[in-house]
mmCIF file with all atom_site columns, C-alpha atoms in Angstrom:
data_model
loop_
_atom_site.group_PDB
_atom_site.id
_atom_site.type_symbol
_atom_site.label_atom_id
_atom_site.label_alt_id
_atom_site.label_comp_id
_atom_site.label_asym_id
_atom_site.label_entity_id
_atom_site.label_seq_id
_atom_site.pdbx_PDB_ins_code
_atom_site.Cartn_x
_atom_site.Cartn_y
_atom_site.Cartn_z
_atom_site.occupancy
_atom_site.B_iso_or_equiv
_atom_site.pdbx_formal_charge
_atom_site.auth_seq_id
_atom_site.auth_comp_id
_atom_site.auth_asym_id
_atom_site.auth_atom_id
_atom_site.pdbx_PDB_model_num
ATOM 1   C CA . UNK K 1 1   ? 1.013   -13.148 -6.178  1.00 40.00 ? 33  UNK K CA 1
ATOM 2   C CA . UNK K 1 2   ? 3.168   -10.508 -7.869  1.00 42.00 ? 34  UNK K CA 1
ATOM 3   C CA . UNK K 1 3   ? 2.855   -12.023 -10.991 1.00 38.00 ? 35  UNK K CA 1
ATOM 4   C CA . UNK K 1 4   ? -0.953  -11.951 -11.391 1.00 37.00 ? 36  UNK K CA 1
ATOM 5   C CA . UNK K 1 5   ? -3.153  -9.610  -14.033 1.00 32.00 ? 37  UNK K CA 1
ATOM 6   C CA . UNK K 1 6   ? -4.042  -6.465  -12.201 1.00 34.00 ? 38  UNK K CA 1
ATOM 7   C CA . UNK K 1 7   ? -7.796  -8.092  -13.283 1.00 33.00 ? 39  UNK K CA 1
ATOM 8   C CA . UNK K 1 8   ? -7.337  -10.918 -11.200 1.00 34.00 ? 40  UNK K CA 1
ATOM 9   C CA . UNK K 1 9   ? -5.939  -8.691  -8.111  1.00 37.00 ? 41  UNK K CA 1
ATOM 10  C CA . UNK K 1 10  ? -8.848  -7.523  -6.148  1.00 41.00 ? 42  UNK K CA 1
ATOM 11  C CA . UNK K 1 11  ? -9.705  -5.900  -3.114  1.00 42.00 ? 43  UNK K CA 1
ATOM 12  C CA . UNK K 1 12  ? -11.216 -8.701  -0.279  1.00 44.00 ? 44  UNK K CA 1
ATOM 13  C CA . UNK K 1 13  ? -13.569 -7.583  1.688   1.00 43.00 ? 45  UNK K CA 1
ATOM 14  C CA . UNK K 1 14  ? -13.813 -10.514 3.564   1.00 42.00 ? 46  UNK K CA 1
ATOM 15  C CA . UNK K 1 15  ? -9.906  -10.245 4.820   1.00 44.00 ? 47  UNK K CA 1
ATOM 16  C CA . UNK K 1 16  ? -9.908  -7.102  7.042   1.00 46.00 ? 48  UNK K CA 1
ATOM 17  C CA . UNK K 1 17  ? -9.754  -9.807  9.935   1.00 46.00 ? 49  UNK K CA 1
ATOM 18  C CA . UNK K 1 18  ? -5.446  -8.564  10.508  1.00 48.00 ? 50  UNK K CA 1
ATOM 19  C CA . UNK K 1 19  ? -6.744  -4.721  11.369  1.00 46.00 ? 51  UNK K CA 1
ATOM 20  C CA . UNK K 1 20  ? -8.730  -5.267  14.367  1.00 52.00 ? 52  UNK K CA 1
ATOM 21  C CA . UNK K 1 21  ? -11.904 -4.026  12.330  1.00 51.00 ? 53  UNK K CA 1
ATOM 22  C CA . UNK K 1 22  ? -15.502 -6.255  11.157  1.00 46.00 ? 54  UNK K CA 1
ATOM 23  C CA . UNK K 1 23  ? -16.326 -6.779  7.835   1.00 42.00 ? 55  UNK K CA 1
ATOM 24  C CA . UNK K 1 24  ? -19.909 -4.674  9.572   1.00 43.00 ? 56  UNK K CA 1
ATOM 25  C CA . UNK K 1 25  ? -17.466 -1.560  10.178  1.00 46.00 ? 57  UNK K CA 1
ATOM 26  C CA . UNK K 1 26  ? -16.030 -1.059  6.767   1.00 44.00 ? 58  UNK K CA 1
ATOM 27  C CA . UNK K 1 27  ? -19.469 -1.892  4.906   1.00 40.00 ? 59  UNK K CA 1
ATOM 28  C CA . UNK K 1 28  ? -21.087 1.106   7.454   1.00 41.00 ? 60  UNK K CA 1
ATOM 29  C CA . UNK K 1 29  ? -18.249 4.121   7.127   1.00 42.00 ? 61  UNK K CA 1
ATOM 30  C CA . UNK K 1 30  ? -19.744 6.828   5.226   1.00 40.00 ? 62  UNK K CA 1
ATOM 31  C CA . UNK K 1 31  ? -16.490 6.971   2.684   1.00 43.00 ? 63  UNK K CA 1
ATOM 32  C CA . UNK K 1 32  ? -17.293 3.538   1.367   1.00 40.00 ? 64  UNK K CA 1
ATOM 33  C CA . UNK K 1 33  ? -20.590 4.100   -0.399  1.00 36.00 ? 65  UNK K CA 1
ATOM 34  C CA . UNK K 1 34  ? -18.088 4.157   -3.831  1.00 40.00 ? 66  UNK K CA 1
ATOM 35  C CA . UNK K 1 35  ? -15.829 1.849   -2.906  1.00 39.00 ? 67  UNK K CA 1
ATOM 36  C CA . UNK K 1 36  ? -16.044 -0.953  -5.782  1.00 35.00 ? 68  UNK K CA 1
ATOM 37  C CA . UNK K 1 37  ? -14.250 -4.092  -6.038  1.00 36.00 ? 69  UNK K CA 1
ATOM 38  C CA . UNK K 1 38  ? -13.064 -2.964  -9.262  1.00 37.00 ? 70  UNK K CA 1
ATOM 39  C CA . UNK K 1 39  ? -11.574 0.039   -8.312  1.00 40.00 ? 71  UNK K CA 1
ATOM 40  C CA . UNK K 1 40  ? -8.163  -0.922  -8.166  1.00 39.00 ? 72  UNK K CA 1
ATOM 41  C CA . UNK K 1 41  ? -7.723  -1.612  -11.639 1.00 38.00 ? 73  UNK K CA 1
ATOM 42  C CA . UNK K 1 42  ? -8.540  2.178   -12.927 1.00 36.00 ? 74  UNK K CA 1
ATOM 43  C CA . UNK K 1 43  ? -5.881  3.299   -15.335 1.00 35.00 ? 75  UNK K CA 1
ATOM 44  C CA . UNK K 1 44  ? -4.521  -0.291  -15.045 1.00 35.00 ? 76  UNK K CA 1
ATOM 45  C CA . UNK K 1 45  ? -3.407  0.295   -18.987 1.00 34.00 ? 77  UNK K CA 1
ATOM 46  C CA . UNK K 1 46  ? 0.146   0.040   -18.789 1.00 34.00 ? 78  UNK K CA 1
ATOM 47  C CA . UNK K 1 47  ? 1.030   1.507   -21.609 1.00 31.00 ? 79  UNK K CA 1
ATOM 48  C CA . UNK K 1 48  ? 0.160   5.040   -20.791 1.00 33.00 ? 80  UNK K CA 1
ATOM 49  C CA . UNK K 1 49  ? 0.180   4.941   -16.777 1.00 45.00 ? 81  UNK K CA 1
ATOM 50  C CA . UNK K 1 50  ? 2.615   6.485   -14.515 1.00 68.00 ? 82  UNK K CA 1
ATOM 51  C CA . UNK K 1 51  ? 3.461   5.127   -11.135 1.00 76.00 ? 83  UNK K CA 1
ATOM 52  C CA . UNK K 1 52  ? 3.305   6.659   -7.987  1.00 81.00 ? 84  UNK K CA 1
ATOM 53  C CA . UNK K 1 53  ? 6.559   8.035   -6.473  1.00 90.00 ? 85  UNK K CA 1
ATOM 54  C CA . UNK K 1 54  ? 7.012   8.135   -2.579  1.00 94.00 ? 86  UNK K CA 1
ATOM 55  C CA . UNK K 1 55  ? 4.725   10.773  -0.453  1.00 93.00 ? 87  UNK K CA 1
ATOM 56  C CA . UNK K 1 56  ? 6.823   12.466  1.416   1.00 94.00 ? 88  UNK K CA 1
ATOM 57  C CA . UNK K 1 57  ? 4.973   13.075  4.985   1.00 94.00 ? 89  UNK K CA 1
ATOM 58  C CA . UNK K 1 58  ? 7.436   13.984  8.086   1.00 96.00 ? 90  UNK K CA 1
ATOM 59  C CA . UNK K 1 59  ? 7.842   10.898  8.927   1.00 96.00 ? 91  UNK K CA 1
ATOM 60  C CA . UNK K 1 60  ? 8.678   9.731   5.919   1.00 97.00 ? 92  UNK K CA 1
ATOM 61  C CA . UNK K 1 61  ? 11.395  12.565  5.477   1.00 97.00 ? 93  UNK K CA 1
ATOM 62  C CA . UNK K 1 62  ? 12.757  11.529  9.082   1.00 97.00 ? 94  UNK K CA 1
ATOM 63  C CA . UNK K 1 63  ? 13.449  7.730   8.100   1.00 98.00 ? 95  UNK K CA 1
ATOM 64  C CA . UNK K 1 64  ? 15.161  8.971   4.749   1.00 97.00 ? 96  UNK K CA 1
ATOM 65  C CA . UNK K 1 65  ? 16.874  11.496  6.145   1.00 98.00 ? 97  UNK K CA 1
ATOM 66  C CA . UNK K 1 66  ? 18.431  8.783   8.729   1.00 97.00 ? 98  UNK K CA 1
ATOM 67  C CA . UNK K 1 67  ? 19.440  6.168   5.734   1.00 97.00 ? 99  UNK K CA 1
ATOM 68  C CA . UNK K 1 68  ? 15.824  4.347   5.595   1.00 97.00 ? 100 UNK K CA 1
ATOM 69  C CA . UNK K 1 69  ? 15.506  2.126   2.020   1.00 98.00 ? 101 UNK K CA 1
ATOM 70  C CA . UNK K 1 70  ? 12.707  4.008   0.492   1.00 98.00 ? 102 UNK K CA 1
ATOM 71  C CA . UNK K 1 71  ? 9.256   1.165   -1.148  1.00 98.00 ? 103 UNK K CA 1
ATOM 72  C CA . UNK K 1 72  ? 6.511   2.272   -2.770  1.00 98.00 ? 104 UNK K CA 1
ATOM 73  C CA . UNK K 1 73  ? 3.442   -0.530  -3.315  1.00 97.00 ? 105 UNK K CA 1
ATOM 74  C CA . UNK K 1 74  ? 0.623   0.162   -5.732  1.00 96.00 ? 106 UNK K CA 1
ATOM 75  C CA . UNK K 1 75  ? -2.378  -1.297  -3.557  1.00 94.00 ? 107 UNK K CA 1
ATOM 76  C CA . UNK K 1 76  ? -5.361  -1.893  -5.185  1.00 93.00 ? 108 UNK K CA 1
ATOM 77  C CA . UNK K 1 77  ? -8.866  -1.397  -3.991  1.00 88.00 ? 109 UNK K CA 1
ATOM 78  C CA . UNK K 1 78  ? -7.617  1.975   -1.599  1.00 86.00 ? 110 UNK K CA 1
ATOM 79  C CA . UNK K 1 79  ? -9.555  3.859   -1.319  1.00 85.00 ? 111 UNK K CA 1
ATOM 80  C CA . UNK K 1 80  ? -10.820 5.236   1.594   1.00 87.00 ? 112 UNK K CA 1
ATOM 81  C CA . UNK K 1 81  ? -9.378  5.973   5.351   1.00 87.00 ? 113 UNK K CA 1
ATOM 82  C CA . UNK K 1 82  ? -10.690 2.861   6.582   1.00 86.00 ? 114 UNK K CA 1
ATOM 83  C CA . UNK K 1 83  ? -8.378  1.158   3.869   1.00 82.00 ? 115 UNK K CA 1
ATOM 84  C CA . UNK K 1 84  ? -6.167  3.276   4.985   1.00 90.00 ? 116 UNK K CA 1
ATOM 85  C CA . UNK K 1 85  ? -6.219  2.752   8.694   1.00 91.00 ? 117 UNK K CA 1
ATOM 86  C CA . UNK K 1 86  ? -6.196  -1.450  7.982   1.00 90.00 ? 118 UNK K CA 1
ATOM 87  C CA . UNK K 1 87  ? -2.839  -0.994  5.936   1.00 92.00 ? 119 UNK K CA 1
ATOM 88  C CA . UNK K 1 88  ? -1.514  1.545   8.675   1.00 93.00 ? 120 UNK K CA 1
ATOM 89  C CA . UNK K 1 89  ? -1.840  -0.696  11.443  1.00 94.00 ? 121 UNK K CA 1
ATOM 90  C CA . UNK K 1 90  ? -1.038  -3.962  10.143  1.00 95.00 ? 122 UNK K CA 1
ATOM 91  C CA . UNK K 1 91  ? 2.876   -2.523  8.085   1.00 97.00 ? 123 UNK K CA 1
ATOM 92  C CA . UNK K 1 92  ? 2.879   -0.088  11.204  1.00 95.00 ? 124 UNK K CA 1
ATOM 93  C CA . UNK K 1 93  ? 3.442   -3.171  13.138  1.00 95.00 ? 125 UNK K CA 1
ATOM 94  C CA . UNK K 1 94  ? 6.326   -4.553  11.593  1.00 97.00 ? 126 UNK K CA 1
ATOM 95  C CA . UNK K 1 95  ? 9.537   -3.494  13.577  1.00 97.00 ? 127 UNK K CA 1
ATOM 96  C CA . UNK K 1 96  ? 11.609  -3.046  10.373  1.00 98.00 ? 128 UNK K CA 1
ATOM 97  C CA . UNK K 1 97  ? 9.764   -0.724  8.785   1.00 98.00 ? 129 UNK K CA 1
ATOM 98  C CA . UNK K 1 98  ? 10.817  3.331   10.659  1.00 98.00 ? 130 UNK K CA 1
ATOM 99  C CA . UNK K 1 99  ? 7.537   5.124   8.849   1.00 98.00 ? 131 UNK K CA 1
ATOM 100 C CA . UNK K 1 100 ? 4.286   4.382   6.895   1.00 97.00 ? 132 UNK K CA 1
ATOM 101 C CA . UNK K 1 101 ? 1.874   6.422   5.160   1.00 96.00 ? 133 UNK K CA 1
ATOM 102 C CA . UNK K 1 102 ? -0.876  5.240   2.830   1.00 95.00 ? 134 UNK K CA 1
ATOM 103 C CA . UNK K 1 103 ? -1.817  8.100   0.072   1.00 94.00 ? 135 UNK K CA 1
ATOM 104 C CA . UNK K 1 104 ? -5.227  7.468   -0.817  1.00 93.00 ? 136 UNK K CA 1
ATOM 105 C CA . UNK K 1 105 ? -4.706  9.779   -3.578  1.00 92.00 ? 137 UNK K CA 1
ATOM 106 C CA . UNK K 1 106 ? -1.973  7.264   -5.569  1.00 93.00 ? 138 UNK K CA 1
ATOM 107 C CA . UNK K 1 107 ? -3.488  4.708   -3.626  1.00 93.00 ? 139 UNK K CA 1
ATOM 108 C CA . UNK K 1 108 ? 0.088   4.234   -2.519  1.00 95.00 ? 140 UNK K CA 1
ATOM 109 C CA . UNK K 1 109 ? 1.695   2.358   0.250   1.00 97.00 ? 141 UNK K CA 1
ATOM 110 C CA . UNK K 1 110 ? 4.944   4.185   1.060   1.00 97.00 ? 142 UNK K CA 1
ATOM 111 C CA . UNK K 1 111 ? 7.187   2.698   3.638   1.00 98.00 ? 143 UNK K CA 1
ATOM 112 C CA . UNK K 1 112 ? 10.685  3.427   4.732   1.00 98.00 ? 144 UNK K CA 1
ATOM 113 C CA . UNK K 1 113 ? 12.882  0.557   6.235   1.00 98.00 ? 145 UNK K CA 1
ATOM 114 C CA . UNK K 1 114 ? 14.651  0.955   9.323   1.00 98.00 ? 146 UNK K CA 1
ATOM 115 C CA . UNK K 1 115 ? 18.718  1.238   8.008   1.00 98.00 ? 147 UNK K CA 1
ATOM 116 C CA . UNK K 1 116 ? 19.785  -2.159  7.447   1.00 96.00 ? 148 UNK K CA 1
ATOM 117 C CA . UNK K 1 117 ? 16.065  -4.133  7.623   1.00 97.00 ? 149 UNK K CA 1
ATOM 118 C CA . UNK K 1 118 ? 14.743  -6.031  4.563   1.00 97.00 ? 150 UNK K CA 1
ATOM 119 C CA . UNK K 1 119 ? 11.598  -6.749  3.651   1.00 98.00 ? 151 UNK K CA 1
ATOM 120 C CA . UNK K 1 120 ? 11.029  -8.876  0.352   1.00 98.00 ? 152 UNK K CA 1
ATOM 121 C CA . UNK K 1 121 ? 8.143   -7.888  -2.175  1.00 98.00 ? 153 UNK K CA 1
ATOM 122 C CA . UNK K 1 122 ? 6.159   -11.335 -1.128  1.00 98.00 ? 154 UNK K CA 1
ATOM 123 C CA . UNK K 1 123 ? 6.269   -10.111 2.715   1.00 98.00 ? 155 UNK K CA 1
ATOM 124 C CA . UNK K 1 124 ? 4.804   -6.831  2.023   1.00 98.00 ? 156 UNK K CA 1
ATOM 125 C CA . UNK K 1 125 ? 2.073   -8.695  -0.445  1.00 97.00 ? 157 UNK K CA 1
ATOM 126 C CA . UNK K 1 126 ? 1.319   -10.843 2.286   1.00 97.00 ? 158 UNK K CA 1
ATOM 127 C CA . UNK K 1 127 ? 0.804   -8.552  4.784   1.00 96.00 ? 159 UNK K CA 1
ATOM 128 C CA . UNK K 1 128 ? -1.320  -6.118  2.232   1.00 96.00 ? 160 UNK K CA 1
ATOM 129 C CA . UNK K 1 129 ? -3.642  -9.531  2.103   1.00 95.00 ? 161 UNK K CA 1
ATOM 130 C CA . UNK K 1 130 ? -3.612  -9.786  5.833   1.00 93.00 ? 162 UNK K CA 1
ATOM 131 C CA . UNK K 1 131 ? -5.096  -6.109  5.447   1.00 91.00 ? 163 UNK K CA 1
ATOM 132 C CA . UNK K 1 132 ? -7.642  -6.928  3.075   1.00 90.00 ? 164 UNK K CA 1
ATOM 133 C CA . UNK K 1 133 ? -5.872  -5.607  -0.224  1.00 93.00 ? 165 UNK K CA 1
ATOM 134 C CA . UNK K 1 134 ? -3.554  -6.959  -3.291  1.00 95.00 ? 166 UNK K CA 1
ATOM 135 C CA . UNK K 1 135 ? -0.330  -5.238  -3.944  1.00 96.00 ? 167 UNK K CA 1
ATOM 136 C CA . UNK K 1 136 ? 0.006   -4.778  -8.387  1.00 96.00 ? 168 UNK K CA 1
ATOM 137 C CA . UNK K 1 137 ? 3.789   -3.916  -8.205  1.00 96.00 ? 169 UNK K CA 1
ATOM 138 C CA . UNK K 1 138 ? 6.497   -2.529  -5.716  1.00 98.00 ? 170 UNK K CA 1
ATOM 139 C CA . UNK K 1 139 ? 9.458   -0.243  -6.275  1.00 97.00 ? 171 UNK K CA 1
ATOM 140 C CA . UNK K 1 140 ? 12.172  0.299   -4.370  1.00 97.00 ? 172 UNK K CA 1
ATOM 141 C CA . UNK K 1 141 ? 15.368  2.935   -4.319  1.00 95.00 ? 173 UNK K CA 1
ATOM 142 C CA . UNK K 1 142 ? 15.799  5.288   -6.806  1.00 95.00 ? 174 UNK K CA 1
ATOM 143 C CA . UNK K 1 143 ? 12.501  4.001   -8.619  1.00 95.00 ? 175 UNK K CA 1
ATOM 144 C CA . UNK K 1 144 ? 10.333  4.783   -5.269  1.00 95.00 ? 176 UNK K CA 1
ATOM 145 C CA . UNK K 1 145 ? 11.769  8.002   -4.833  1.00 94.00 ? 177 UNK K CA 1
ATOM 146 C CA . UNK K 1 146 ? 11.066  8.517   -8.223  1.00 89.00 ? 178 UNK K CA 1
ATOM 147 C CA . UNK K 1 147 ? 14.500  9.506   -9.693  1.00 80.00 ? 179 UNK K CA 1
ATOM 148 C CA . UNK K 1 148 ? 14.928  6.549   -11.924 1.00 62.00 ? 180 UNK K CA 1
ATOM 149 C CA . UNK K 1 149 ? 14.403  6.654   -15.341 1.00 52.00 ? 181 UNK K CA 1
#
């Protein structure tokens, strides 16, 4: 799933069926009037494109402050709080992960693990499906926080 052309990686609709909400209630919110399939793969140019590095929220600064392992997830197709609110509940779940904050913005997924929980790259694609949404690439450590080069 990781693997595939940002192209091929689109936002489904169809698969908001893991965040409690209808297909009815996303099509109706008043943010989604520009919400395009396509959206995801703006900038998707790799050669001149900068990732997003972690958004740091105080939740977020909690769970690193206390050791939490740092991911960042492009998402693609986020774009609005209902988006956001689908990917919210279905990682907020998850009893590895200490804090979770989608930034509409970077359309973003930032997550902070729980000192000493893994989660692989396929598990968090899977459950960005569940939401309704592709994951394009994942960082983790240093690269997340953005302090790699």
């Amino acid at each position: 799933m990781l693997s595939q052309t940002l192209a091929a990686q689109e936002h489904d609709h169809h698969s908001h069926a893991g965040s409690g909400a209808t297909h009815q209630d996303h099509l109706t919110h008043s943010d989604h009037a520009d919400h395009h399939n396509d959206e995801g793969d703006a900038g998707a140019d790799s050669s001149n494109s900068t990732h997003p590095v972690m958004t740091h929220t105080d939740a977020i600064s909690d769970a690193l402050a206390e050791g939490g392992e740092p991911i960042v997830a492009d998402v693609l197709g986020v774009v609005c709080d209902f988006c956001a609110l689908a990917m919210n509940k279905i990682f907020g779940q998850r009893e590895e992960i200490a804090a979770v904050y989608v930034d509409l913005d970077t359309k973003a997924l930032n997550l902070v693990l729980i000192p000493g929980a893994t989660l692989s790259d396929e598990t968090i694609a899977e459950l960005a499906v569940q939401a309704g949404y592709r994951v394009a690439a994942v960082r983790r450590g240093e690269q997340a926080l953005g302090s790699a080069t």
